[in-house]
Coordinates of C-alpha atoms in Angstrom, one line a residue:
M62 CA -205.0 8.4 -84.9
P63 CA -207.0 5.1 -86.6
P64 CA -209.0 3.5 -83.7
I65 CA -207.8 0.6 -82.7
R66 CA -210.1 -2.2 -83.7
P67 CA -211.0 -5.9 -82.6
D68 CA -208.4 -8.4 -83.5
Q69 CA -209.6 -10.0 -86.7
P70 CA -208.4 -14.3 -87.0
P71 CA -205.2 -13.8 -89.8
T72 CA -206.4 -13.5 -93.2
P73 CA -204.9 -16.5 -95.3
P74 CA -202.6 -15.9 -97.8
A75 CA -204.7 -15.5 -101.5
D76 CA -203.3 -19.0 -102.6
A77 CA -204.6 -21.0 -99.7
F78 CA -207.1 -23.0 -100.4
A79 CA -207.4 -25.3 -104.1
I80 CA -209.3 -23.9 -106.6
Q81 CA -212.0 -26.6 -107.6
R82 CA -214.7 -26.4 -110.8
A83 CA -217.8 -27.9 -111.7
P84 CA -220.3 -27.3 -114.5
V85 CA -223.6 -27.0 -113.3
D86 CA -225.4 -25.0 -116.7
G87 CA -224.2 -26.8 -119.9
D88 CA -220.3 -25.6 -120.3
L89 CA -220.8 -22.9 -117.9
S90 CA -218.5 -24.0 -114.9
L91 CA -218.6 -22.9 -111.1
A92 CA -215.1 -22.1 -109.4
Y93 CA -215.5 -23.1 -105.5
I94 CA -213.7 -24.1 -102.2
R95 CA -213.9 -27.0 -101.0
E96 CA -212.8 -27.2 -97.3
G97 CA -213.7 -29.9 -94.3
E98 CA -214.9 -32.6 -96.8
G99 CA -217.1 -34.7 -94.6
G100 CA -218.2 -32.2 -92.0
Y101 CA -221.6 -31.1 -91.9
P102 CA -222.1 -28.8 -95.1
L103 CA -221.9 -25.0 -95.1
V104 CA -222.4 -22.8 -98.4
L105 CA -221.0 -19.3 -98.0
V106 CA -222.3 -17.5 -100.5
H107 CA -220.9 -13.8 -101.5
G108 CA -222.8 -10.6 -103.0
Y109 CA -221.4 -7.5 -105.3
P110 CA -218.7 -6.2 -105.1
E111 CA -217.3 -9.5 -103.9
T112 CA -215.9 -13.2 -104.6
K113 CA -215.8 -15.8 -102.3
R114 CA -213.2 -14.1 -101.1
I115 CA -215.1 -12.0 -99.2
W116 CA -214.8 -15.7 -96.6
W117 CA -211.4 -15.8 -96.5
R118 CA -210.7 -15.0 -93.4
N119 CA -214.3 -17.9 -92.1
I120 CA -212.5 -20.5 -94.3
I121 CA -210.6 -22.6 -92.4
P122 CA -212.2 -21.4 -88.8
L123 CA -215.1 -22.9 -89.6
A124 CA -213.0 -25.6 -91.5
E125 CA -211.2 -26.8 -88.4
A126 CA -214.8 -26.5 -86.1
G127 CA -215.3 -29.7 -88.1
Y128 CA -218.0 -28.5 -91.1
E129 CA -217.5 -28.9 -94.9
V130 CA -216.8 -25.5 -96.1
I131 CA -218.2 -24.9 -99.5
V132 CA -217.5 -21.6 -100.6
P133 CA -218.8 -20.8 -104.4
D134 CA -218.0 -17.8 -107.3
L135 CA -221.2 -17.1 -108.9
R136 CA -221.5 -16.7 -112.4
G137 CA -219.1 -14.2 -114.0
Y138 CA -217.4 -13.4 -110.9
G139 CA -214.6 -14.3 -110.0
D140 CA -212.6 -17.6 -111.1
S141 CA -215.7 -18.7 -112.4
D142 CA -217.4 -19.1 -116.2
L143 CA -218.9 -16.2 -116.9
S144 CA -222.2 -16.5 -119.3
D145 CA -221.7 -16.5 -122.9
D146 CA -225.4 -15.3 -123.4
D147 CA -225.2 -13.5 -121.0
Q148 CA -227.2 -14.6 -119.0
Y149 CA -227.5 -13.5 -115.0
D150 CA -230.2 -13.2 -112.3
L151 CA -230.8 -13.9 -108.9
V152 CA -232.3 -17.4 -110.0
L153 CA -229.4 -18.3 -112.1
Y154 CA -227.6 -18.2 -109.2
S155 CA -229.9 -19.6 -107.1
R156 CA -230.5 -22.5 -109.5
D157 CA -226.0 -23.1 -110.7
I158 CA -225.2 -23.0 -106.5
H159 CA -227.9 -25.5 -106.3
T160 CA -226.5 -27.7 -108.9
L161 CA -223.2 -27.5 -107.2
V162 CA -223.6 -28.6 -104.0
H163 CA -227.2 -31.3 -104.4
D164 CA -226.3 -32.2 -108.0
V165 CA -222.6 -32.3 -107.7
L166 CA -221.2 -33.0 -104.0
G167 CA -224.0 -34.9 -103.3
H168 CA -225.4 -32.9 -99.9
E169 CA -229.1 -33.2 -99.4
R170 CA -229.1 -31.1 -96.5
V171 CA -226.7 -28.2 -96.1
G172 CA -226.5 -24.9 -93.9
L173 CA -226.3 -21.4 -96.1
L174 CA -224.7 -18.1 -95.4
G175 CA -225.2 -14.6 -97.5
G176 CA -224.9 -11.0 -96.9
D177 CA -225.9 -8.4 -100.1
V178 CA -226.3 -10.3 -103.6
G179 CA -226.1 -14.0 -101.5
G180 CA -228.1 -13.0 -99.0
A181 CA -231.0 -12.9 -101.8
V182 CA -230.0 -16.1 -103.1
I183 CA -229.9 -18.2 -100.0
V184 CA -233.7 -16.6 -99.3
D185 CA -234.3 -17.6 -103.2
M186 CA -232.8 -21.1 -102.4
A187 CA -234.6 -21.7 -99.2
N188 CA -237.7 -20.9 -100.6
R189 CA -237.2 -23.2 -103.6
W190 CA -235.4 -26.1 -101.8
P191 CA -237.1 -25.8 -98.6
E192 CA -236.0 -29.4 -98.1
F193 CA -232.5 -28.9 -98.5
A194 CA -232.1 -25.3 -96.8
E195 CA -231.1 -26.5 -93.4
R196 CA -230.7 -23.5 -91.7
M197 CA -229.4 -19.7 -92.9
V198 CA -227.0 -17.3 -91.8
F199 CA -228.5 -13.7 -93.5
F200 CA -227.1 -9.9 -92.7
N201 CA -226.9 -6.5 -94.7
T202 CA -228.7 -7.4 -97.4
V203 CA -232.1 -7.0 -98.8
A204 CA -235.2 -8.4 -96.3
P205 CA -237.7 -10.3 -97.8
F206 CA -241.0 -8.5 -99.1
I207 CA -243.9 -10.5 -97.5
V208 CA -246.6 -9.3 -100.2
D209 CA -249.2 -10.4 -98.6
Q210 CA -248.8 -8.1 -95.3
V211 CA -249.0 -5.1 -96.5
D212 CA -250.4 -3.4 -94.1
W213 CA -247.6 -5.3 -91.5
Y214 CA -245.7 -2.9 -93.3
T215 CA -247.6 1.0 -93.5
E216 CA -248.2 0.2 -89.7
R217 CA -244.9 0.3 -88.7
G218 CA -244.2 3.6 -90.5
L219 CA -242.0 0.9 -92.7
S220 CA -241.5 2.2 -97.3
L221 CA -243.5 -0.6 -99.2
N222 CA -240.1 -0.3 -101.0
P223 CA -236.9 -2.1 -98.6
L224 CA -234.6 -0.5 -100.8
P225 CA -235.0 3.1 -102.2
H226 CA -232.0 4.7 -103.8
G227 CA -231.9 7.9 -100.7
P228 CA -228.2 9.2 -100.7
T229 CA -226.4 5.7 -101.7
G230 CA -227.8 4.3 -104.1
D231 CA -225.9 6.2 -106.7
Y232 CA -224.1 2.6 -107.4
R233 CA -227.4 1.2 -108.2
I234 CA -228.7 3.8 -109.9
R235 CA -225.5 3.8 -112.5
Q236 CA -225.2 -0.1 -113.1
G237 CA -228.9 -0.6 -113.5
R238 CA -229.7 2.6 -115.4
D239 CA -227.0 3.6 -117.2
P240 CA -224.3 0.2 -117.7
D241 CA -222.9 1.4 -121.3
Q242 CA -221.9 4.8 -119.8
L243 CA -220.7 3.6 -116.8
R244 CA -218.6 0.6 -119.2
A245 CA -217.1 3.6 -121.3
D246 CA -215.9 6.1 -118.1
L247 CA -213.9 2.3 -117.4
D248 CA -212.0 2.0 -120.0
T249 CA -208.6 0.0 -118.2
P250 CA -208.0 -2.3 -115.6
E251 CA -207.3 0.2 -112.8
R252 CA -210.1 2.3 -113.3
C253 CA -212.7 -1.0 -112.7
R254 CA -210.4 -1.7 -109.6
R255 CA -211.1 1.5 -108.1
Y256 CA -214.3 1.3 -109.0
V257 CA -214.7 -1.4 -106.7
R258 CA -212.4 0.1 -104.6
D259 CA -214.2 3.0 -103.8
C260 CA -216.9 0.0 -102.0
Y261 CA -214.1 -0.5 -99.2
E262 CA -212.2 2.0 -98.0
H263 CA -215.4 4.4 -98.6
R264 CA -217.0 4.5 -94.7
L265 CA -220.8 4.4 -96.5
W266 CA -220.0 0.7 -96.5
A267 CA -217.1 -0.7 -93.2
S268 CA -216.8 0.4 -90.9
Q269 CA -213.5 2.7 -90.8
Y270 CA -210.6 0.9 -91.7
S271 CA -211.9 -2.8 -91.5
F272 CA -210.0 -2.9 -94.6
E273 CA -205.5 -2.0 -94.8
E274 CA -204.1 -1.9 -99.0
D275 CA -203.9 -5.3 -99.1
D276 CA -207.4 -6.2 -98.1
I277 CA -208.1 -3.8 -100.3
D278 CA -206.1 -5.2 -103.7
F279 CA -206.9 -9.0 -102.8
M280 CA -210.9 -7.6 -103.1
T281 CA -210.4 -6.1 -106.1
E282 CA -208.0 -8.0 -108.0
P283 CA -211.3 -10.2 -109.5
F284 CA -212.7 -6.7 -111.0
A285 CA -209.9 -6.2 -113.2
G286 CA -211.4 -6.8 -116.3
L287 CA -214.5 -5.4 -117.0
E288 CA -216.6 -8.4 -118.6
R289 CA -216.0 -9.2 -114.8
L290 CA -217.5 -6.4 -113.5
A291 CA -219.9 -5.6 -115.8
A292 CA -221.8 -8.8 -115.3
G293 CA -222.1 -8.5 -111.6
W294 CA -223.9 -5.3 -112.1
S295 CA -226.7 -7.4 -114.4
V296 CA -228.8 -7.6 -111.4
Y297 CA -229.1 -4.2 -110.2
Q298 CA -230.7 -3.6 -114.2
L299 CA -233.5 -6.0 -113.6
E300 CA -235.1 -2.6 -111.7
Y301 CA -234.6 -0.9 -115.8
G302 CA -235.9 -3.1 -117.7
R303 CA -233.6 -6.1 -117.6
P304 CA -235.5 -10.1 -118.7
M305 CA -235.1 -12.3 -115.8
T306 CA -235.3 -16.1 -115.6
E307 CA -237.9 -16.3 -113.5
P308 CA -238.8 -14.0 -110.0
P309 CA -237.1 -14.8 -107.4
M310 CA -238.9 -16.0 -104.3
M311 CA -238.2 -13.5 -101.9
G312 CA -242.0 -12.3 -101.8
M313 CA -243.0 -15.5 -99.0
Q314 CA -241.8 -15.8 -96.1
V315 CA -238.7 -17.9 -95.4
Q316 CA -240.1 -20.9 -93.1
A317 CA -235.9 -22.5 -92.4
P318 CA -234.5 -20.8 -89.0
T319 CA -232.9 -18.5 -89.9
L320 CA -229.9 -16.0 -88.0
I321 CA -229.9 -12.9 -88.4
L322 CA -226.9 -10.5 -88.2
Y323 CA -226.8 -6.8 -89.2
G324 CA -223.5 -4.9 -89.1
P325 CA -224.6 -1.0 -88.2
D326 CA -222.3 0.4 -89.6
D327 CA -223.3 -0.4 -93.0
Q328 CA -225.0 3.0 -94.7
V329 CA -226.2 0.6 -97.8
V330 CA -228.6 -1.0 -96.5
P331 CA -231.4 0.6 -94.3
K332 CA -231.5 0.9 -90.9
D333 CA -234.9 -0.9 -90.9
F334 CA -233.8 -3.9 -91.5
P335 CA -233.7 -5.7 -88.3
K336 CA -237.0 -4.6 -88.4
R337 CA -237.4 -5.6 -91.7
C338 CA -236.6 -9.4 -90.9
E339 CA -239.0 -9.7 -88.2
I340 CA -241.8 -10.8 -90.5
A341 CA -239.4 -11.9 -93.0
F342 CA -238.1 -15.0 -91.4
A343 CA -241.2 -17.0 -89.3
N344 CA -238.1 -19.1 -87.7
R345 CA -235.7 -16.7 -86.6
V346 CA -232.8 -16.1 -84.1
G347 CA -232.4 -11.7 -83.5
P348 CA -231.5 -9.6 -85.2
V349 CA -228.2 -9.8 -83.8
V350 CA -226.3 -6.5 -84.1
I351 CA -223.0 -6.9 -84.6
P352 CA -220.3 -3.2 -83.3
E353 CA -217.8 -1.6 -85.1
C354 CA -219.1 -3.6 -88.2
G355 CA -221.0 -2.3 -91.5
H356 CA -221.4 -4.2 -94.4
F357 CA -219.3 -7.2 -94.9
L358 CA -219.7 -8.5 -91.8
Q359 CA -218.4 -11.4 -92.3
W360 CA -214.8 -10.2 -92.6
E361 CA -215.1 -6.8 -90.4
R362 CA -215.8 -9.1 -87.0
A363 CA -214.9 -12.7 -88.6
D364 CA -213.8 -13.2 -84.8
V365 CA -217.5 -12.6 -84.1
F366 CA -219.0 -13.9 -86.5
N367 CA -217.3 -17.4 -86.9
E368 CA -218.1 -17.5 -83.0
L369 CA -222.3 -17.8 -84.0
V370 CA -221.7 -19.3 -86.6
K371 CA -220.4 -22.7 -84.8
Y372 CA -222.7 -22.0 -82.9
F373 CA -225.9 -22.3 -84.6
Y374 CA -224.9 -24.6 -86.5
A375 CA -223.3 -26.6 -83.9
D376 CA -226.0 -29.6 -83.2
L377 CA -226.3 -30.7 -86.8
K378 CA -222.5 -31.1 -87.0
E379 CA -223.5 -34.7 -84.9
G380 CA -223.9 -37.6 -87.7
S381 CA -222.7 -35.7 -90.4
G382 CA -219.6 -37.1 -91.9

């Protein structure tokens, strides 16, 4: 018998939010949701294999609490444009979002939230534009590796590789090293969705029974097209020689005050993630370990996540709007 999971906020229907679009890099446009306009801006950045839909349970509660909630699809994901010249990397993601939120929407300072690839993107943003990133919420991703503090890691018995492949890294190897073979294997929309489905129903990612059948269909639908699915593999190919526009700013300590969260049922992000965050973030709150959730923390325990976010940014709401 499945365990009784904690009650979660209602999941809005698929068409609950208006999808807007804005050019951010030449003709390339990002799709995004913007709810609660006039409140303090929070930018919610998804990872892989996710789209803006992973934040569906967070948008309404945060907007009703007085925040302007901005939820983009990264380039190549969801409803955003594919890159005509196959340009995808962490810094391009970072620059796209900064252009959208700062230049197009006009926000000088924001709160950033991200996990998985989105966590790496917001770290780059915080270090690249420290005046822009006022605070962050960071969870279940790769902690920044502080390159001038190697002794700190070795003294604590931590690997110098913050994300070793281990027994759960086969998907990263296939997507990074063997993308052409993987493309050949995923030759139908059904096979593309089946590939992504494994991440949502498999016990190594989420806490068991976190996603119902309808939830899985909702999350996998944007990945039915092979080109969109393959676009998300690009960051994994960087480890295998794919050129990048410039290195992400992931090797220095983050100064922005950051709330560190961790879903302990995640078997993809190593268990030493909270420890690594101790040195990676100069002004951290936490780590806060949230039970009965794994990699998709914002969905699996939206009940806890939403309330922590509200409190963490509450004082910044004063005077916004």
